[in-house]
């Protein structure tokens, strides 16, 4: 039986990711090289995701030249679908790698709204009147969604950031994702 996984903001080959810092001054990604970062993400991805599993990547797959990045992507297990991020290249070779490509996905069956960016509360409430919906997103890397977006203290989280820095550099299974609501 195949499983369902979610990930965002892998930024394969993005050398500058190694220079970005959090507000406390710590590195967003503490790797010694971009090769170490790429190999860590590929190893951890393939340790969790099987060849027949489905992965929803919520954007910003890679940065830089396409050919070397596509070589890395072809090493990943699973059938990968994409929610477009602000750094994604929409070229024929890039598109061919993915099963499905969307700008966002409203997934009523699971009360999820998949997007690259965290949605504004008004937008989320207009699209879903159900207060149980969760916006699963990336884009903000080491940060969490701003406090006004996090929902009622003690209540369910309406925004879950799955930028790869929050997932130990590996996709989350659907069960692991649900634990974050």
PDB file of C-alpha atoms in Angstrom:
ATOM      1  CA  UNK A   1       0.000   0.000   0.000  1.00  0.00           C
ATOM      2  CA  UNK A   2       1.319   3.447  -0.837  1.00  0.00           C
ATOM      3  CA  UNK A   3       1.673   6.259   1.656  1.00  0.00           C
ATOM      4  CA  UNK A   4       1.191  10.008   1.367  1.00  0.00           C
ATOM      5  CA  UNK A   5       3.967  12.502   2.218  1.00  0.00           C
ATOM      6  CA  UNK A   6       4.401  16.286   2.318  1.00  0.00           C
ATOM      7  CA  UNK A   7       7.456  18.540   2.046  1.00  0.00           C
ATOM      8  CA  UNK A   8       8.332  22.100   1.070  1.00  0.00           C
ATOM      9  CA  UNK A   9      11.290  24.322   0.250  1.00  0.00           C
ATOM     10  CA  UNK A  10      13.990  21.765  -0.482  1.00  0.00           C
ATOM     11  CA  UNK A  11      15.937  24.386  -2.482  1.00  0.00           C
ATOM     12  CA  UNK A  12      18.267  21.755  -3.919  1.00  0.00           C
ATOM     13  CA  UNK A  13      21.553  23.324  -5.108  1.00  0.00           C
ATOM     14  CA  UNK A  14      20.782  26.693  -3.493  1.00  0.00           C
ATOM     15  CA  UNK A  15      24.190  27.654  -2.113  1.00  0.00           C
ATOM     16  CA  UNK A  16      22.919  30.847  -0.470  1.00  0.00           C
ATOM     17  CA  UNK A  17      20.613  28.807   1.785  1.00  0.00           C
ATOM     18  CA  UNK A  18      23.781  28.023   3.745  1.00  0.00           C
ATOM     19  CA  UNK A  19      24.306  31.733   4.492  1.00  0.00           C
ATOM     20  CA  UNK A  20      20.777  32.571   5.699  1.00  0.00           C
ATOM     21  CA  UNK A  21      20.275  33.065   9.439  1.00  0.00           C
ATOM     22  CA  UNK A  22      17.359  32.934  11.828  1.00  0.00           C
ATOM     23  CA  UNK A  23      16.443  35.924  13.999  1.00  0.00           C
ATOM     24  CA  UNK A  24      18.650  34.521  16.795  1.00  0.00           C
ATOM     25  CA  UNK A  25      21.669  34.482  14.441  1.00  0.00           C
ATOM     26  CA  UNK A  26      21.800  30.704  14.005  1.00  0.00           C
ATOM     27  CA  UNK A  27      22.039  29.279  10.511  1.00  0.00           C
ATOM     28  CA  UNK A  28      18.781  28.323   8.819  1.00  0.00           C
ATOM     29  CA  UNK A  29      20.597  25.307   7.348  1.00  0.00           C
ATOM     30  CA  UNK A  30      23.704  24.194   9.182  1.00  0.00           C
ATOM     31  CA  UNK A  31      25.548  22.234   6.495  1.00  0.00           C
ATOM     32  CA  UNK A  32      29.199  22.582   5.493  1.00  0.00           C
ATOM     33  CA  UNK A  33      28.415  22.504   1.753  1.00  0.00           C
ATOM     34  CA  UNK A  34      25.534  22.454  -0.701  1.00  0.00           C
ATOM     35  CA  UNK A  35      26.512  18.877  -1.617  1.00  0.00           C
ATOM     36  CA  UNK A  36      26.130  17.824   2.034  1.00  0.00           C
ATOM     37  CA  UNK A  37      22.728  19.568   2.162  1.00  0.00           C
ATOM     38  CA  UNK A  38      21.546  17.896  -1.081  1.00  0.00           C
ATOM     39  CA  UNK A  39      22.763  14.427  -0.071  1.00  0.00           C
ATOM     40  CA  UNK A  40      21.239  14.710   3.420  1.00  0.00           C
ATOM     41  CA  UNK A  41      17.848  15.613   1.969  1.00  0.00           C
ATOM     42  CA  UNK A  42      17.990  12.847  -0.660  1.00  0.00           C
ATOM     43  CA  UNK A  43      19.070  10.209   1.893  1.00  0.00           C
ATOM     44  CA  UNK A  44      16.393  11.189   4.410  1.00  0.00           C
ATOM     45  CA  UNK A  45      13.712  11.435   1.678  1.00  0.00           C
ATOM     46  CA  UNK A  46      14.509   7.964   0.323  1.00  0.00           C
ATOM     47  CA  UNK A  47      14.729   6.451   3.827  1.00  0.00           C
ATOM     48  CA  UNK A  48      11.058   7.381   4.386  1.00  0.00           C
ATOM     49  CA  UNK A  49       9.445   7.487   0.945  1.00  0.00           C
ATOM     50  CA  UNK A  50       8.982   4.308  -1.081  1.00  0.00           C
ATOM     51  CA  UNK A  51       8.976   4.109  -4.867  1.00  0.00           C
ATOM     52  CA  UNK A  52       5.165   3.854  -5.012  1.00  0.00           C
ATOM     53  CA  UNK A  53       4.409   6.511  -2.400  1.00  0.00           C
ATOM     54  CA  UNK A  54       2.997   9.930  -3.272  1.00  0.00           C
ATOM     55  CA  UNK A  55       4.707  13.142  -2.223  1.00  0.00           C
ATOM     56  CA  UNK A  56       3.204  16.626  -2.332  1.00  0.00           C
ATOM     57  CA  UNK A  57       6.027  19.152  -2.646  1.00  0.00           C
ATOM     58  CA  UNK A  58       4.776  22.627  -1.695  1.00  0.00           C
ATOM     59  CA  UNK A  59       7.234  24.541  -3.836  1.00  0.00           C
ATOM     60  CA  UNK A  60      10.736  25.935  -4.166  1.00  0.00           C
ATOM     61  CA  UNK A  61      12.180  22.641  -5.305  1.00  0.00           C
ATOM     62  CA  UNK A  62      15.589  23.878  -6.459  1.00  0.00           C
ATOM     63  CA  UNK A  63      17.551  27.004  -7.253  1.00  0.00           C
ATOM     64  CA  UNK A  64      20.057  27.474 -10.057  1.00  0.00           C
ATOM     65  CA  UNK A  65      20.675  25.586 -13.299  1.00  0.00           C
ATOM     66  CA  UNK A  66      17.966  23.088 -14.173  1.00  0.00           C
ATOM     67  CA  UNK A  67      19.964  20.125 -15.549  1.00  0.00           C
ATOM     68  CA  UNK A  68      21.956  19.343 -12.359  1.00  0.00           C
ATOM     69  CA  UNK A  69      18.851  19.843 -10.214  1.00  0.00           C
ATOM     70  CA  UNK A  70      16.787  17.470 -12.348  1.00  0.00           C
ATOM     71  CA  UNK A  71      19.547  14.854 -11.966  1.00  0.00           C
ATOM     72  CA  UNK A  72      19.113  15.134  -8.185  1.00  0.00           C
ATOM     73  CA  UNK A  73      15.302  14.973  -8.395  1.00  0.00           C
ATOM     74  CA  UNK A  74      15.441  11.788 -10.450  1.00  0.00           C
ATOM     75  CA  UNK A  75      17.152  10.115  -7.472  1.00  0.00           C
ATOM     76  CA  UNK A  76      14.136  10.720  -5.215  1.00  0.00           C
ATOM     77  CA  UNK A  77      11.664   7.926  -4.428  1.00  0.00           C
ATOM     78  CA  UNK A  78       7.961   8.366  -4.942  1.00  0.00           C
ATOM     79  CA  UNK A  79       5.542   9.981  -7.322  1.00  0.00           C
ATOM     80  CA  UNK A  80       5.947  13.707  -6.740  1.00  0.00           C
ATOM     81  CA  UNK A  81       3.218  16.314  -7.203  1.00  0.00           C
ATOM     82  CA  UNK A  82       3.913  20.042  -6.973  1.00  0.00           C
ATOM     83  CA  UNK A  83       2.341  23.168  -5.567  1.00  0.00           C
ATOM     84  CA  UNK A  84       4.272  25.912  -7.370  1.00  0.00           C
ATOM     85  CA  UNK A  85       6.562  28.089  -5.263  1.00  0.00           C
ATOM     86  CA  UNK A  86       8.047  31.459  -6.050  1.00  0.00           C
ATOM     87  CA  UNK A  87      11.399  29.949  -7.145  1.00  0.00           C
ATOM     88  CA  UNK A  88      10.058  27.130  -9.335  1.00  0.00           C
ATOM     89  CA  UNK A  89      10.937  27.012 -13.032  1.00  0.00           C
ATOM     90  CA  UNK A  90       8.036  26.184 -15.304  1.00  0.00           C
ATOM     91  CA  UNK A  91       9.906  24.546 -18.170  1.00  0.00           C
ATOM     92  CA  UNK A  92       8.996  21.371 -20.119  1.00  0.00           C
ATOM     93  CA  UNK A  93      11.679  19.246 -18.418  1.00  0.00           C
ATOM     94  CA  UNK A  94      10.752  20.486 -14.938  1.00  0.00           C
ATOM     95  CA  UNK A  95       7.024  19.959 -15.526  1.00  0.00           C
ATOM     96  CA  UNK A  96       7.641  16.422 -16.846  1.00  0.00           C
ATOM     97  CA  UNK A  97       9.092  15.354 -13.480  1.00  0.00           C
ATOM     98  CA  UNK A  98       5.791  15.891 -11.620  1.00  0.00           C
ATOM     99  CA  UNK A  99       2.525  13.945 -11.745  1.00  0.00           C
ATOM    100  CA  UNK A 100       0.338  16.949 -10.939  1.00  0.00           C
ATOM    101  CA  UNK A 101       1.123  20.649 -10.722  1.00  0.00           C
ATOM    102  CA  UNK A 102      -1.108  23.240  -9.040  1.00  0.00           C
ATOM    103  CA  UNK A 103      -0.823  26.765  -7.714  1.00  0.00           C
ATOM    104  CA  UNK A 104      -2.687  25.520  -4.632  1.00  0.00           C
ATOM    105  CA  UNK A 105      -4.888  22.562  -3.706  1.00  0.00           C
ATOM    106  CA  UNK A 106      -8.066  22.597  -1.699  1.00  0.00           C
ATOM    107  CA  UNK A 107      -8.371  19.102  -0.238  1.00  0.00           C
ATOM    108  CA  UNK A 108     -11.782  18.906   1.433  1.00  0.00           C
ATOM    109  CA  UNK A 109     -11.486  15.174   2.128  1.00  0.00           C
ATOM    110  CA  UNK A 110      -8.703  15.897   4.618  1.00  0.00           C
ATOM    111  CA  UNK A 111      -9.646  19.486   5.625  1.00  0.00           C
ATOM    112  CA  UNK A 112      -6.377  20.716   4.115  1.00  0.00           C
ATOM    113  CA  UNK A 113      -5.442  23.655   1.969  1.00  0.00           C
ATOM    114  CA  UNK A 114      -2.022  23.122   0.384  1.00  0.00           C
ATOM    115  CA  UNK A 115      -0.136  26.246  -0.706  1.00  0.00           C
ATOM    116  CA  UNK A 116       3.390  27.529  -0.945  1.00  0.00           C
ATOM    117  CA  UNK A 117       2.721  30.737   0.997  1.00  0.00           C
ATOM    118  CA  UNK A 118       0.778  30.863   4.283  1.00  0.00           C
ATOM    119  CA  UNK A 119      -2.666  32.162   3.389  1.00  0.00           C
ATOM    120  CA  UNK A 120      -4.092  35.320   4.923  1.00  0.00           C
ATOM    121  CA  UNK A 121      -6.823  34.477   7.492  1.00  0.00           C
ATOM    122  CA  UNK A 122      -9.499  36.251   5.447  1.00  0.00           C
ATOM    123  CA  UNK A 123      -8.630  34.222   2.350  1.00  0.00           C
ATOM    124  CA  UNK A 124      -8.609  30.958   4.269  1.00  0.00           C
ATOM    125  CA  UNK A 125     -11.937  31.729   5.959  1.00  0.00           C
ATOM    126  CA  UNK A 126     -13.537  32.721   2.639  1.00  0.00           C
ATOM    127  CA  UNK A 127     -12.408  29.497   0.988  1.00  0.00           C
ATOM    128  CA  UNK A 128     -13.300  27.301   3.949  1.00  0.00           C
ATOM    129  CA  UNK A 129     -16.044  28.171   6.377  1.00  0.00           C
ATOM    130  CA  UNK A 130     -15.098  25.056   8.344  1.00  0.00           C
ATOM    131  CA  UNK A 131     -12.881  26.154  11.221  1.00  0.00           C
ATOM    132  CA  UNK A 132     -11.097  22.776  11.175  1.00  0.00           C
ATOM    133  CA  UNK A 133      -9.282  23.408   7.895  1.00  0.00           C
ATOM    134  CA  UNK A 134      -5.493  23.593   8.084  1.00  0.00           C
ATOM    135  CA  UNK A 135      -3.322  25.567   5.668  1.00  0.00           C
ATOM    136  CA  UNK A 136      -0.244  23.409   5.077  1.00  0.00           C
ATOM    137  CA  UNK A 137       2.449  25.636   3.579  1.00  0.00           C
ATOM    138  CA  UNK A 138       6.120  26.412   3.311  1.00  0.00           C
ATOM    139  CA  UNK A 139       7.939  29.542   2.108  1.00  0.00           C
ATOM    140  CA  UNK A 140       8.903  30.995   5.500  1.00  0.00           C
ATOM    141  CA  UNK A 141      11.667  28.441   6.183  1.00  0.00           C
ATOM    142  CA  UNK A 142      12.945  28.606   9.777  1.00  0.00           C
ATOM    143  CA  UNK A 143      10.058  30.813  10.918  1.00  0.00           C
ATOM    144  CA  UNK A 144       6.621  29.820  12.064  1.00  0.00           C
ATOM    145  CA  UNK A 145       3.521  31.598  10.833  1.00  0.00           C
ATOM    146  CA  UNK A 146       3.064  34.965  12.570  1.00  0.00           C
ATOM    147  CA  UNK A 147       1.177  34.748  15.866  1.00  0.00           C
ATOM    148  CA  UNK A 148      -2.105  36.182  14.494  1.00  0.00           C
ATOM    149  CA  UNK A 149      -2.174  33.306  12.014  1.00  0.00           C
ATOM    150  CA  UNK A 150      -1.642  30.519  14.513  1.00  0.00           C
ATOM    151  CA  UNK A 151      -5.253  30.252  15.699  1.00  0.00           C
ATOM    152  CA  UNK A 152      -6.709  30.272  19.168  1.00  0.00           C
ATOM    153  CA  UNK A 153      -4.256  29.350  21.966  1.00  0.00           C
ATOM    154  CA  UNK A 154      -4.897  25.745  22.918  1.00  0.00           C
ATOM    155  CA  UNK A 155      -7.030  25.214  19.818  1.00  0.00           C
ATOM    156  CA  UNK A 156      -6.177  23.584  16.522  1.00  0.00           C
ATOM    157  CA  UNK A 157      -3.468  25.211  14.459  1.00  0.00           C
ATOM    158  CA  UNK A 158      -4.815  26.604  11.219  1.00  0.00           C
ATOM    159  CA  UNK A 159      -1.345  27.013   9.684  1.00  0.00           C
ATOM    160  CA  UNK A 160       1.407  24.408   9.602  1.00  0.00           C
ATOM    161  CA  UNK A 161       4.788  25.321   8.126  1.00  0.00           C
ATOM    162  CA  UNK A 162       6.434  22.273   6.580  1.00  0.00           C
ATOM    163  CA  UNK A 163       9.495  23.998   5.151  1.00  0.00           C
ATOM    164  CA  UNK A 164      12.095  21.253   5.218  1.00  0.00           C
ATOM    165  CA  UNK A 165      13.960  22.960   8.085  1.00  0.00           C
ATOM    166  CA  UNK A 166      10.947  22.008  10.287  1.00  0.00           C
ATOM    167  CA  UNK A 167      10.831  18.369   9.185  1.00  0.00           C
ATOM    168  CA  UNK A 168      14.388  17.159   9.862  1.00  0.00           C
ATOM    169  CA  UNK A 169      15.161  17.542   6.150  1.00  0.00           C
ATOM    170  CA  UNK A 170      12.715  14.821   5.099  1.00  0.00           C
ATOM    171  CA  UNK A 171       9.091  14.657   3.935  1.00  0.00           C
ATOM    172  CA  UNK A 172       6.427  14.158   6.603  1.00  0.00           C
ATOM    173  CA  UNK A 173       4.038  11.234   6.358  1.00  0.00           C
ATOM    174  CA  UNK A 174       0.356  12.145   6.500  1.00  0.00           C
ATOM    175  CA  UNK A 175       0.213  10.798  10.069  1.00  0.00           C
ATOM    176  CA  UNK A 176       3.221  12.936  11.082  1.00  0.00           C
ATOM    177  CA  UNK A 177       1.583  15.953   9.468  1.00  0.00           C
ATOM    178  CA  UNK A 178      -1.672  15.398  11.391  1.00  0.00           C
ATOM    179  CA  UNK A 179       0.277  15.368  14.680  1.00  0.00           C
ATOM    180  CA  UNK A 180       1.151  19.022  13.992  1.00  0.00           C
ATOM    181  CA  UNK A 181      -2.483  20.237  13.823  1.00  0.00           C
TER     182      UNK A 181
END
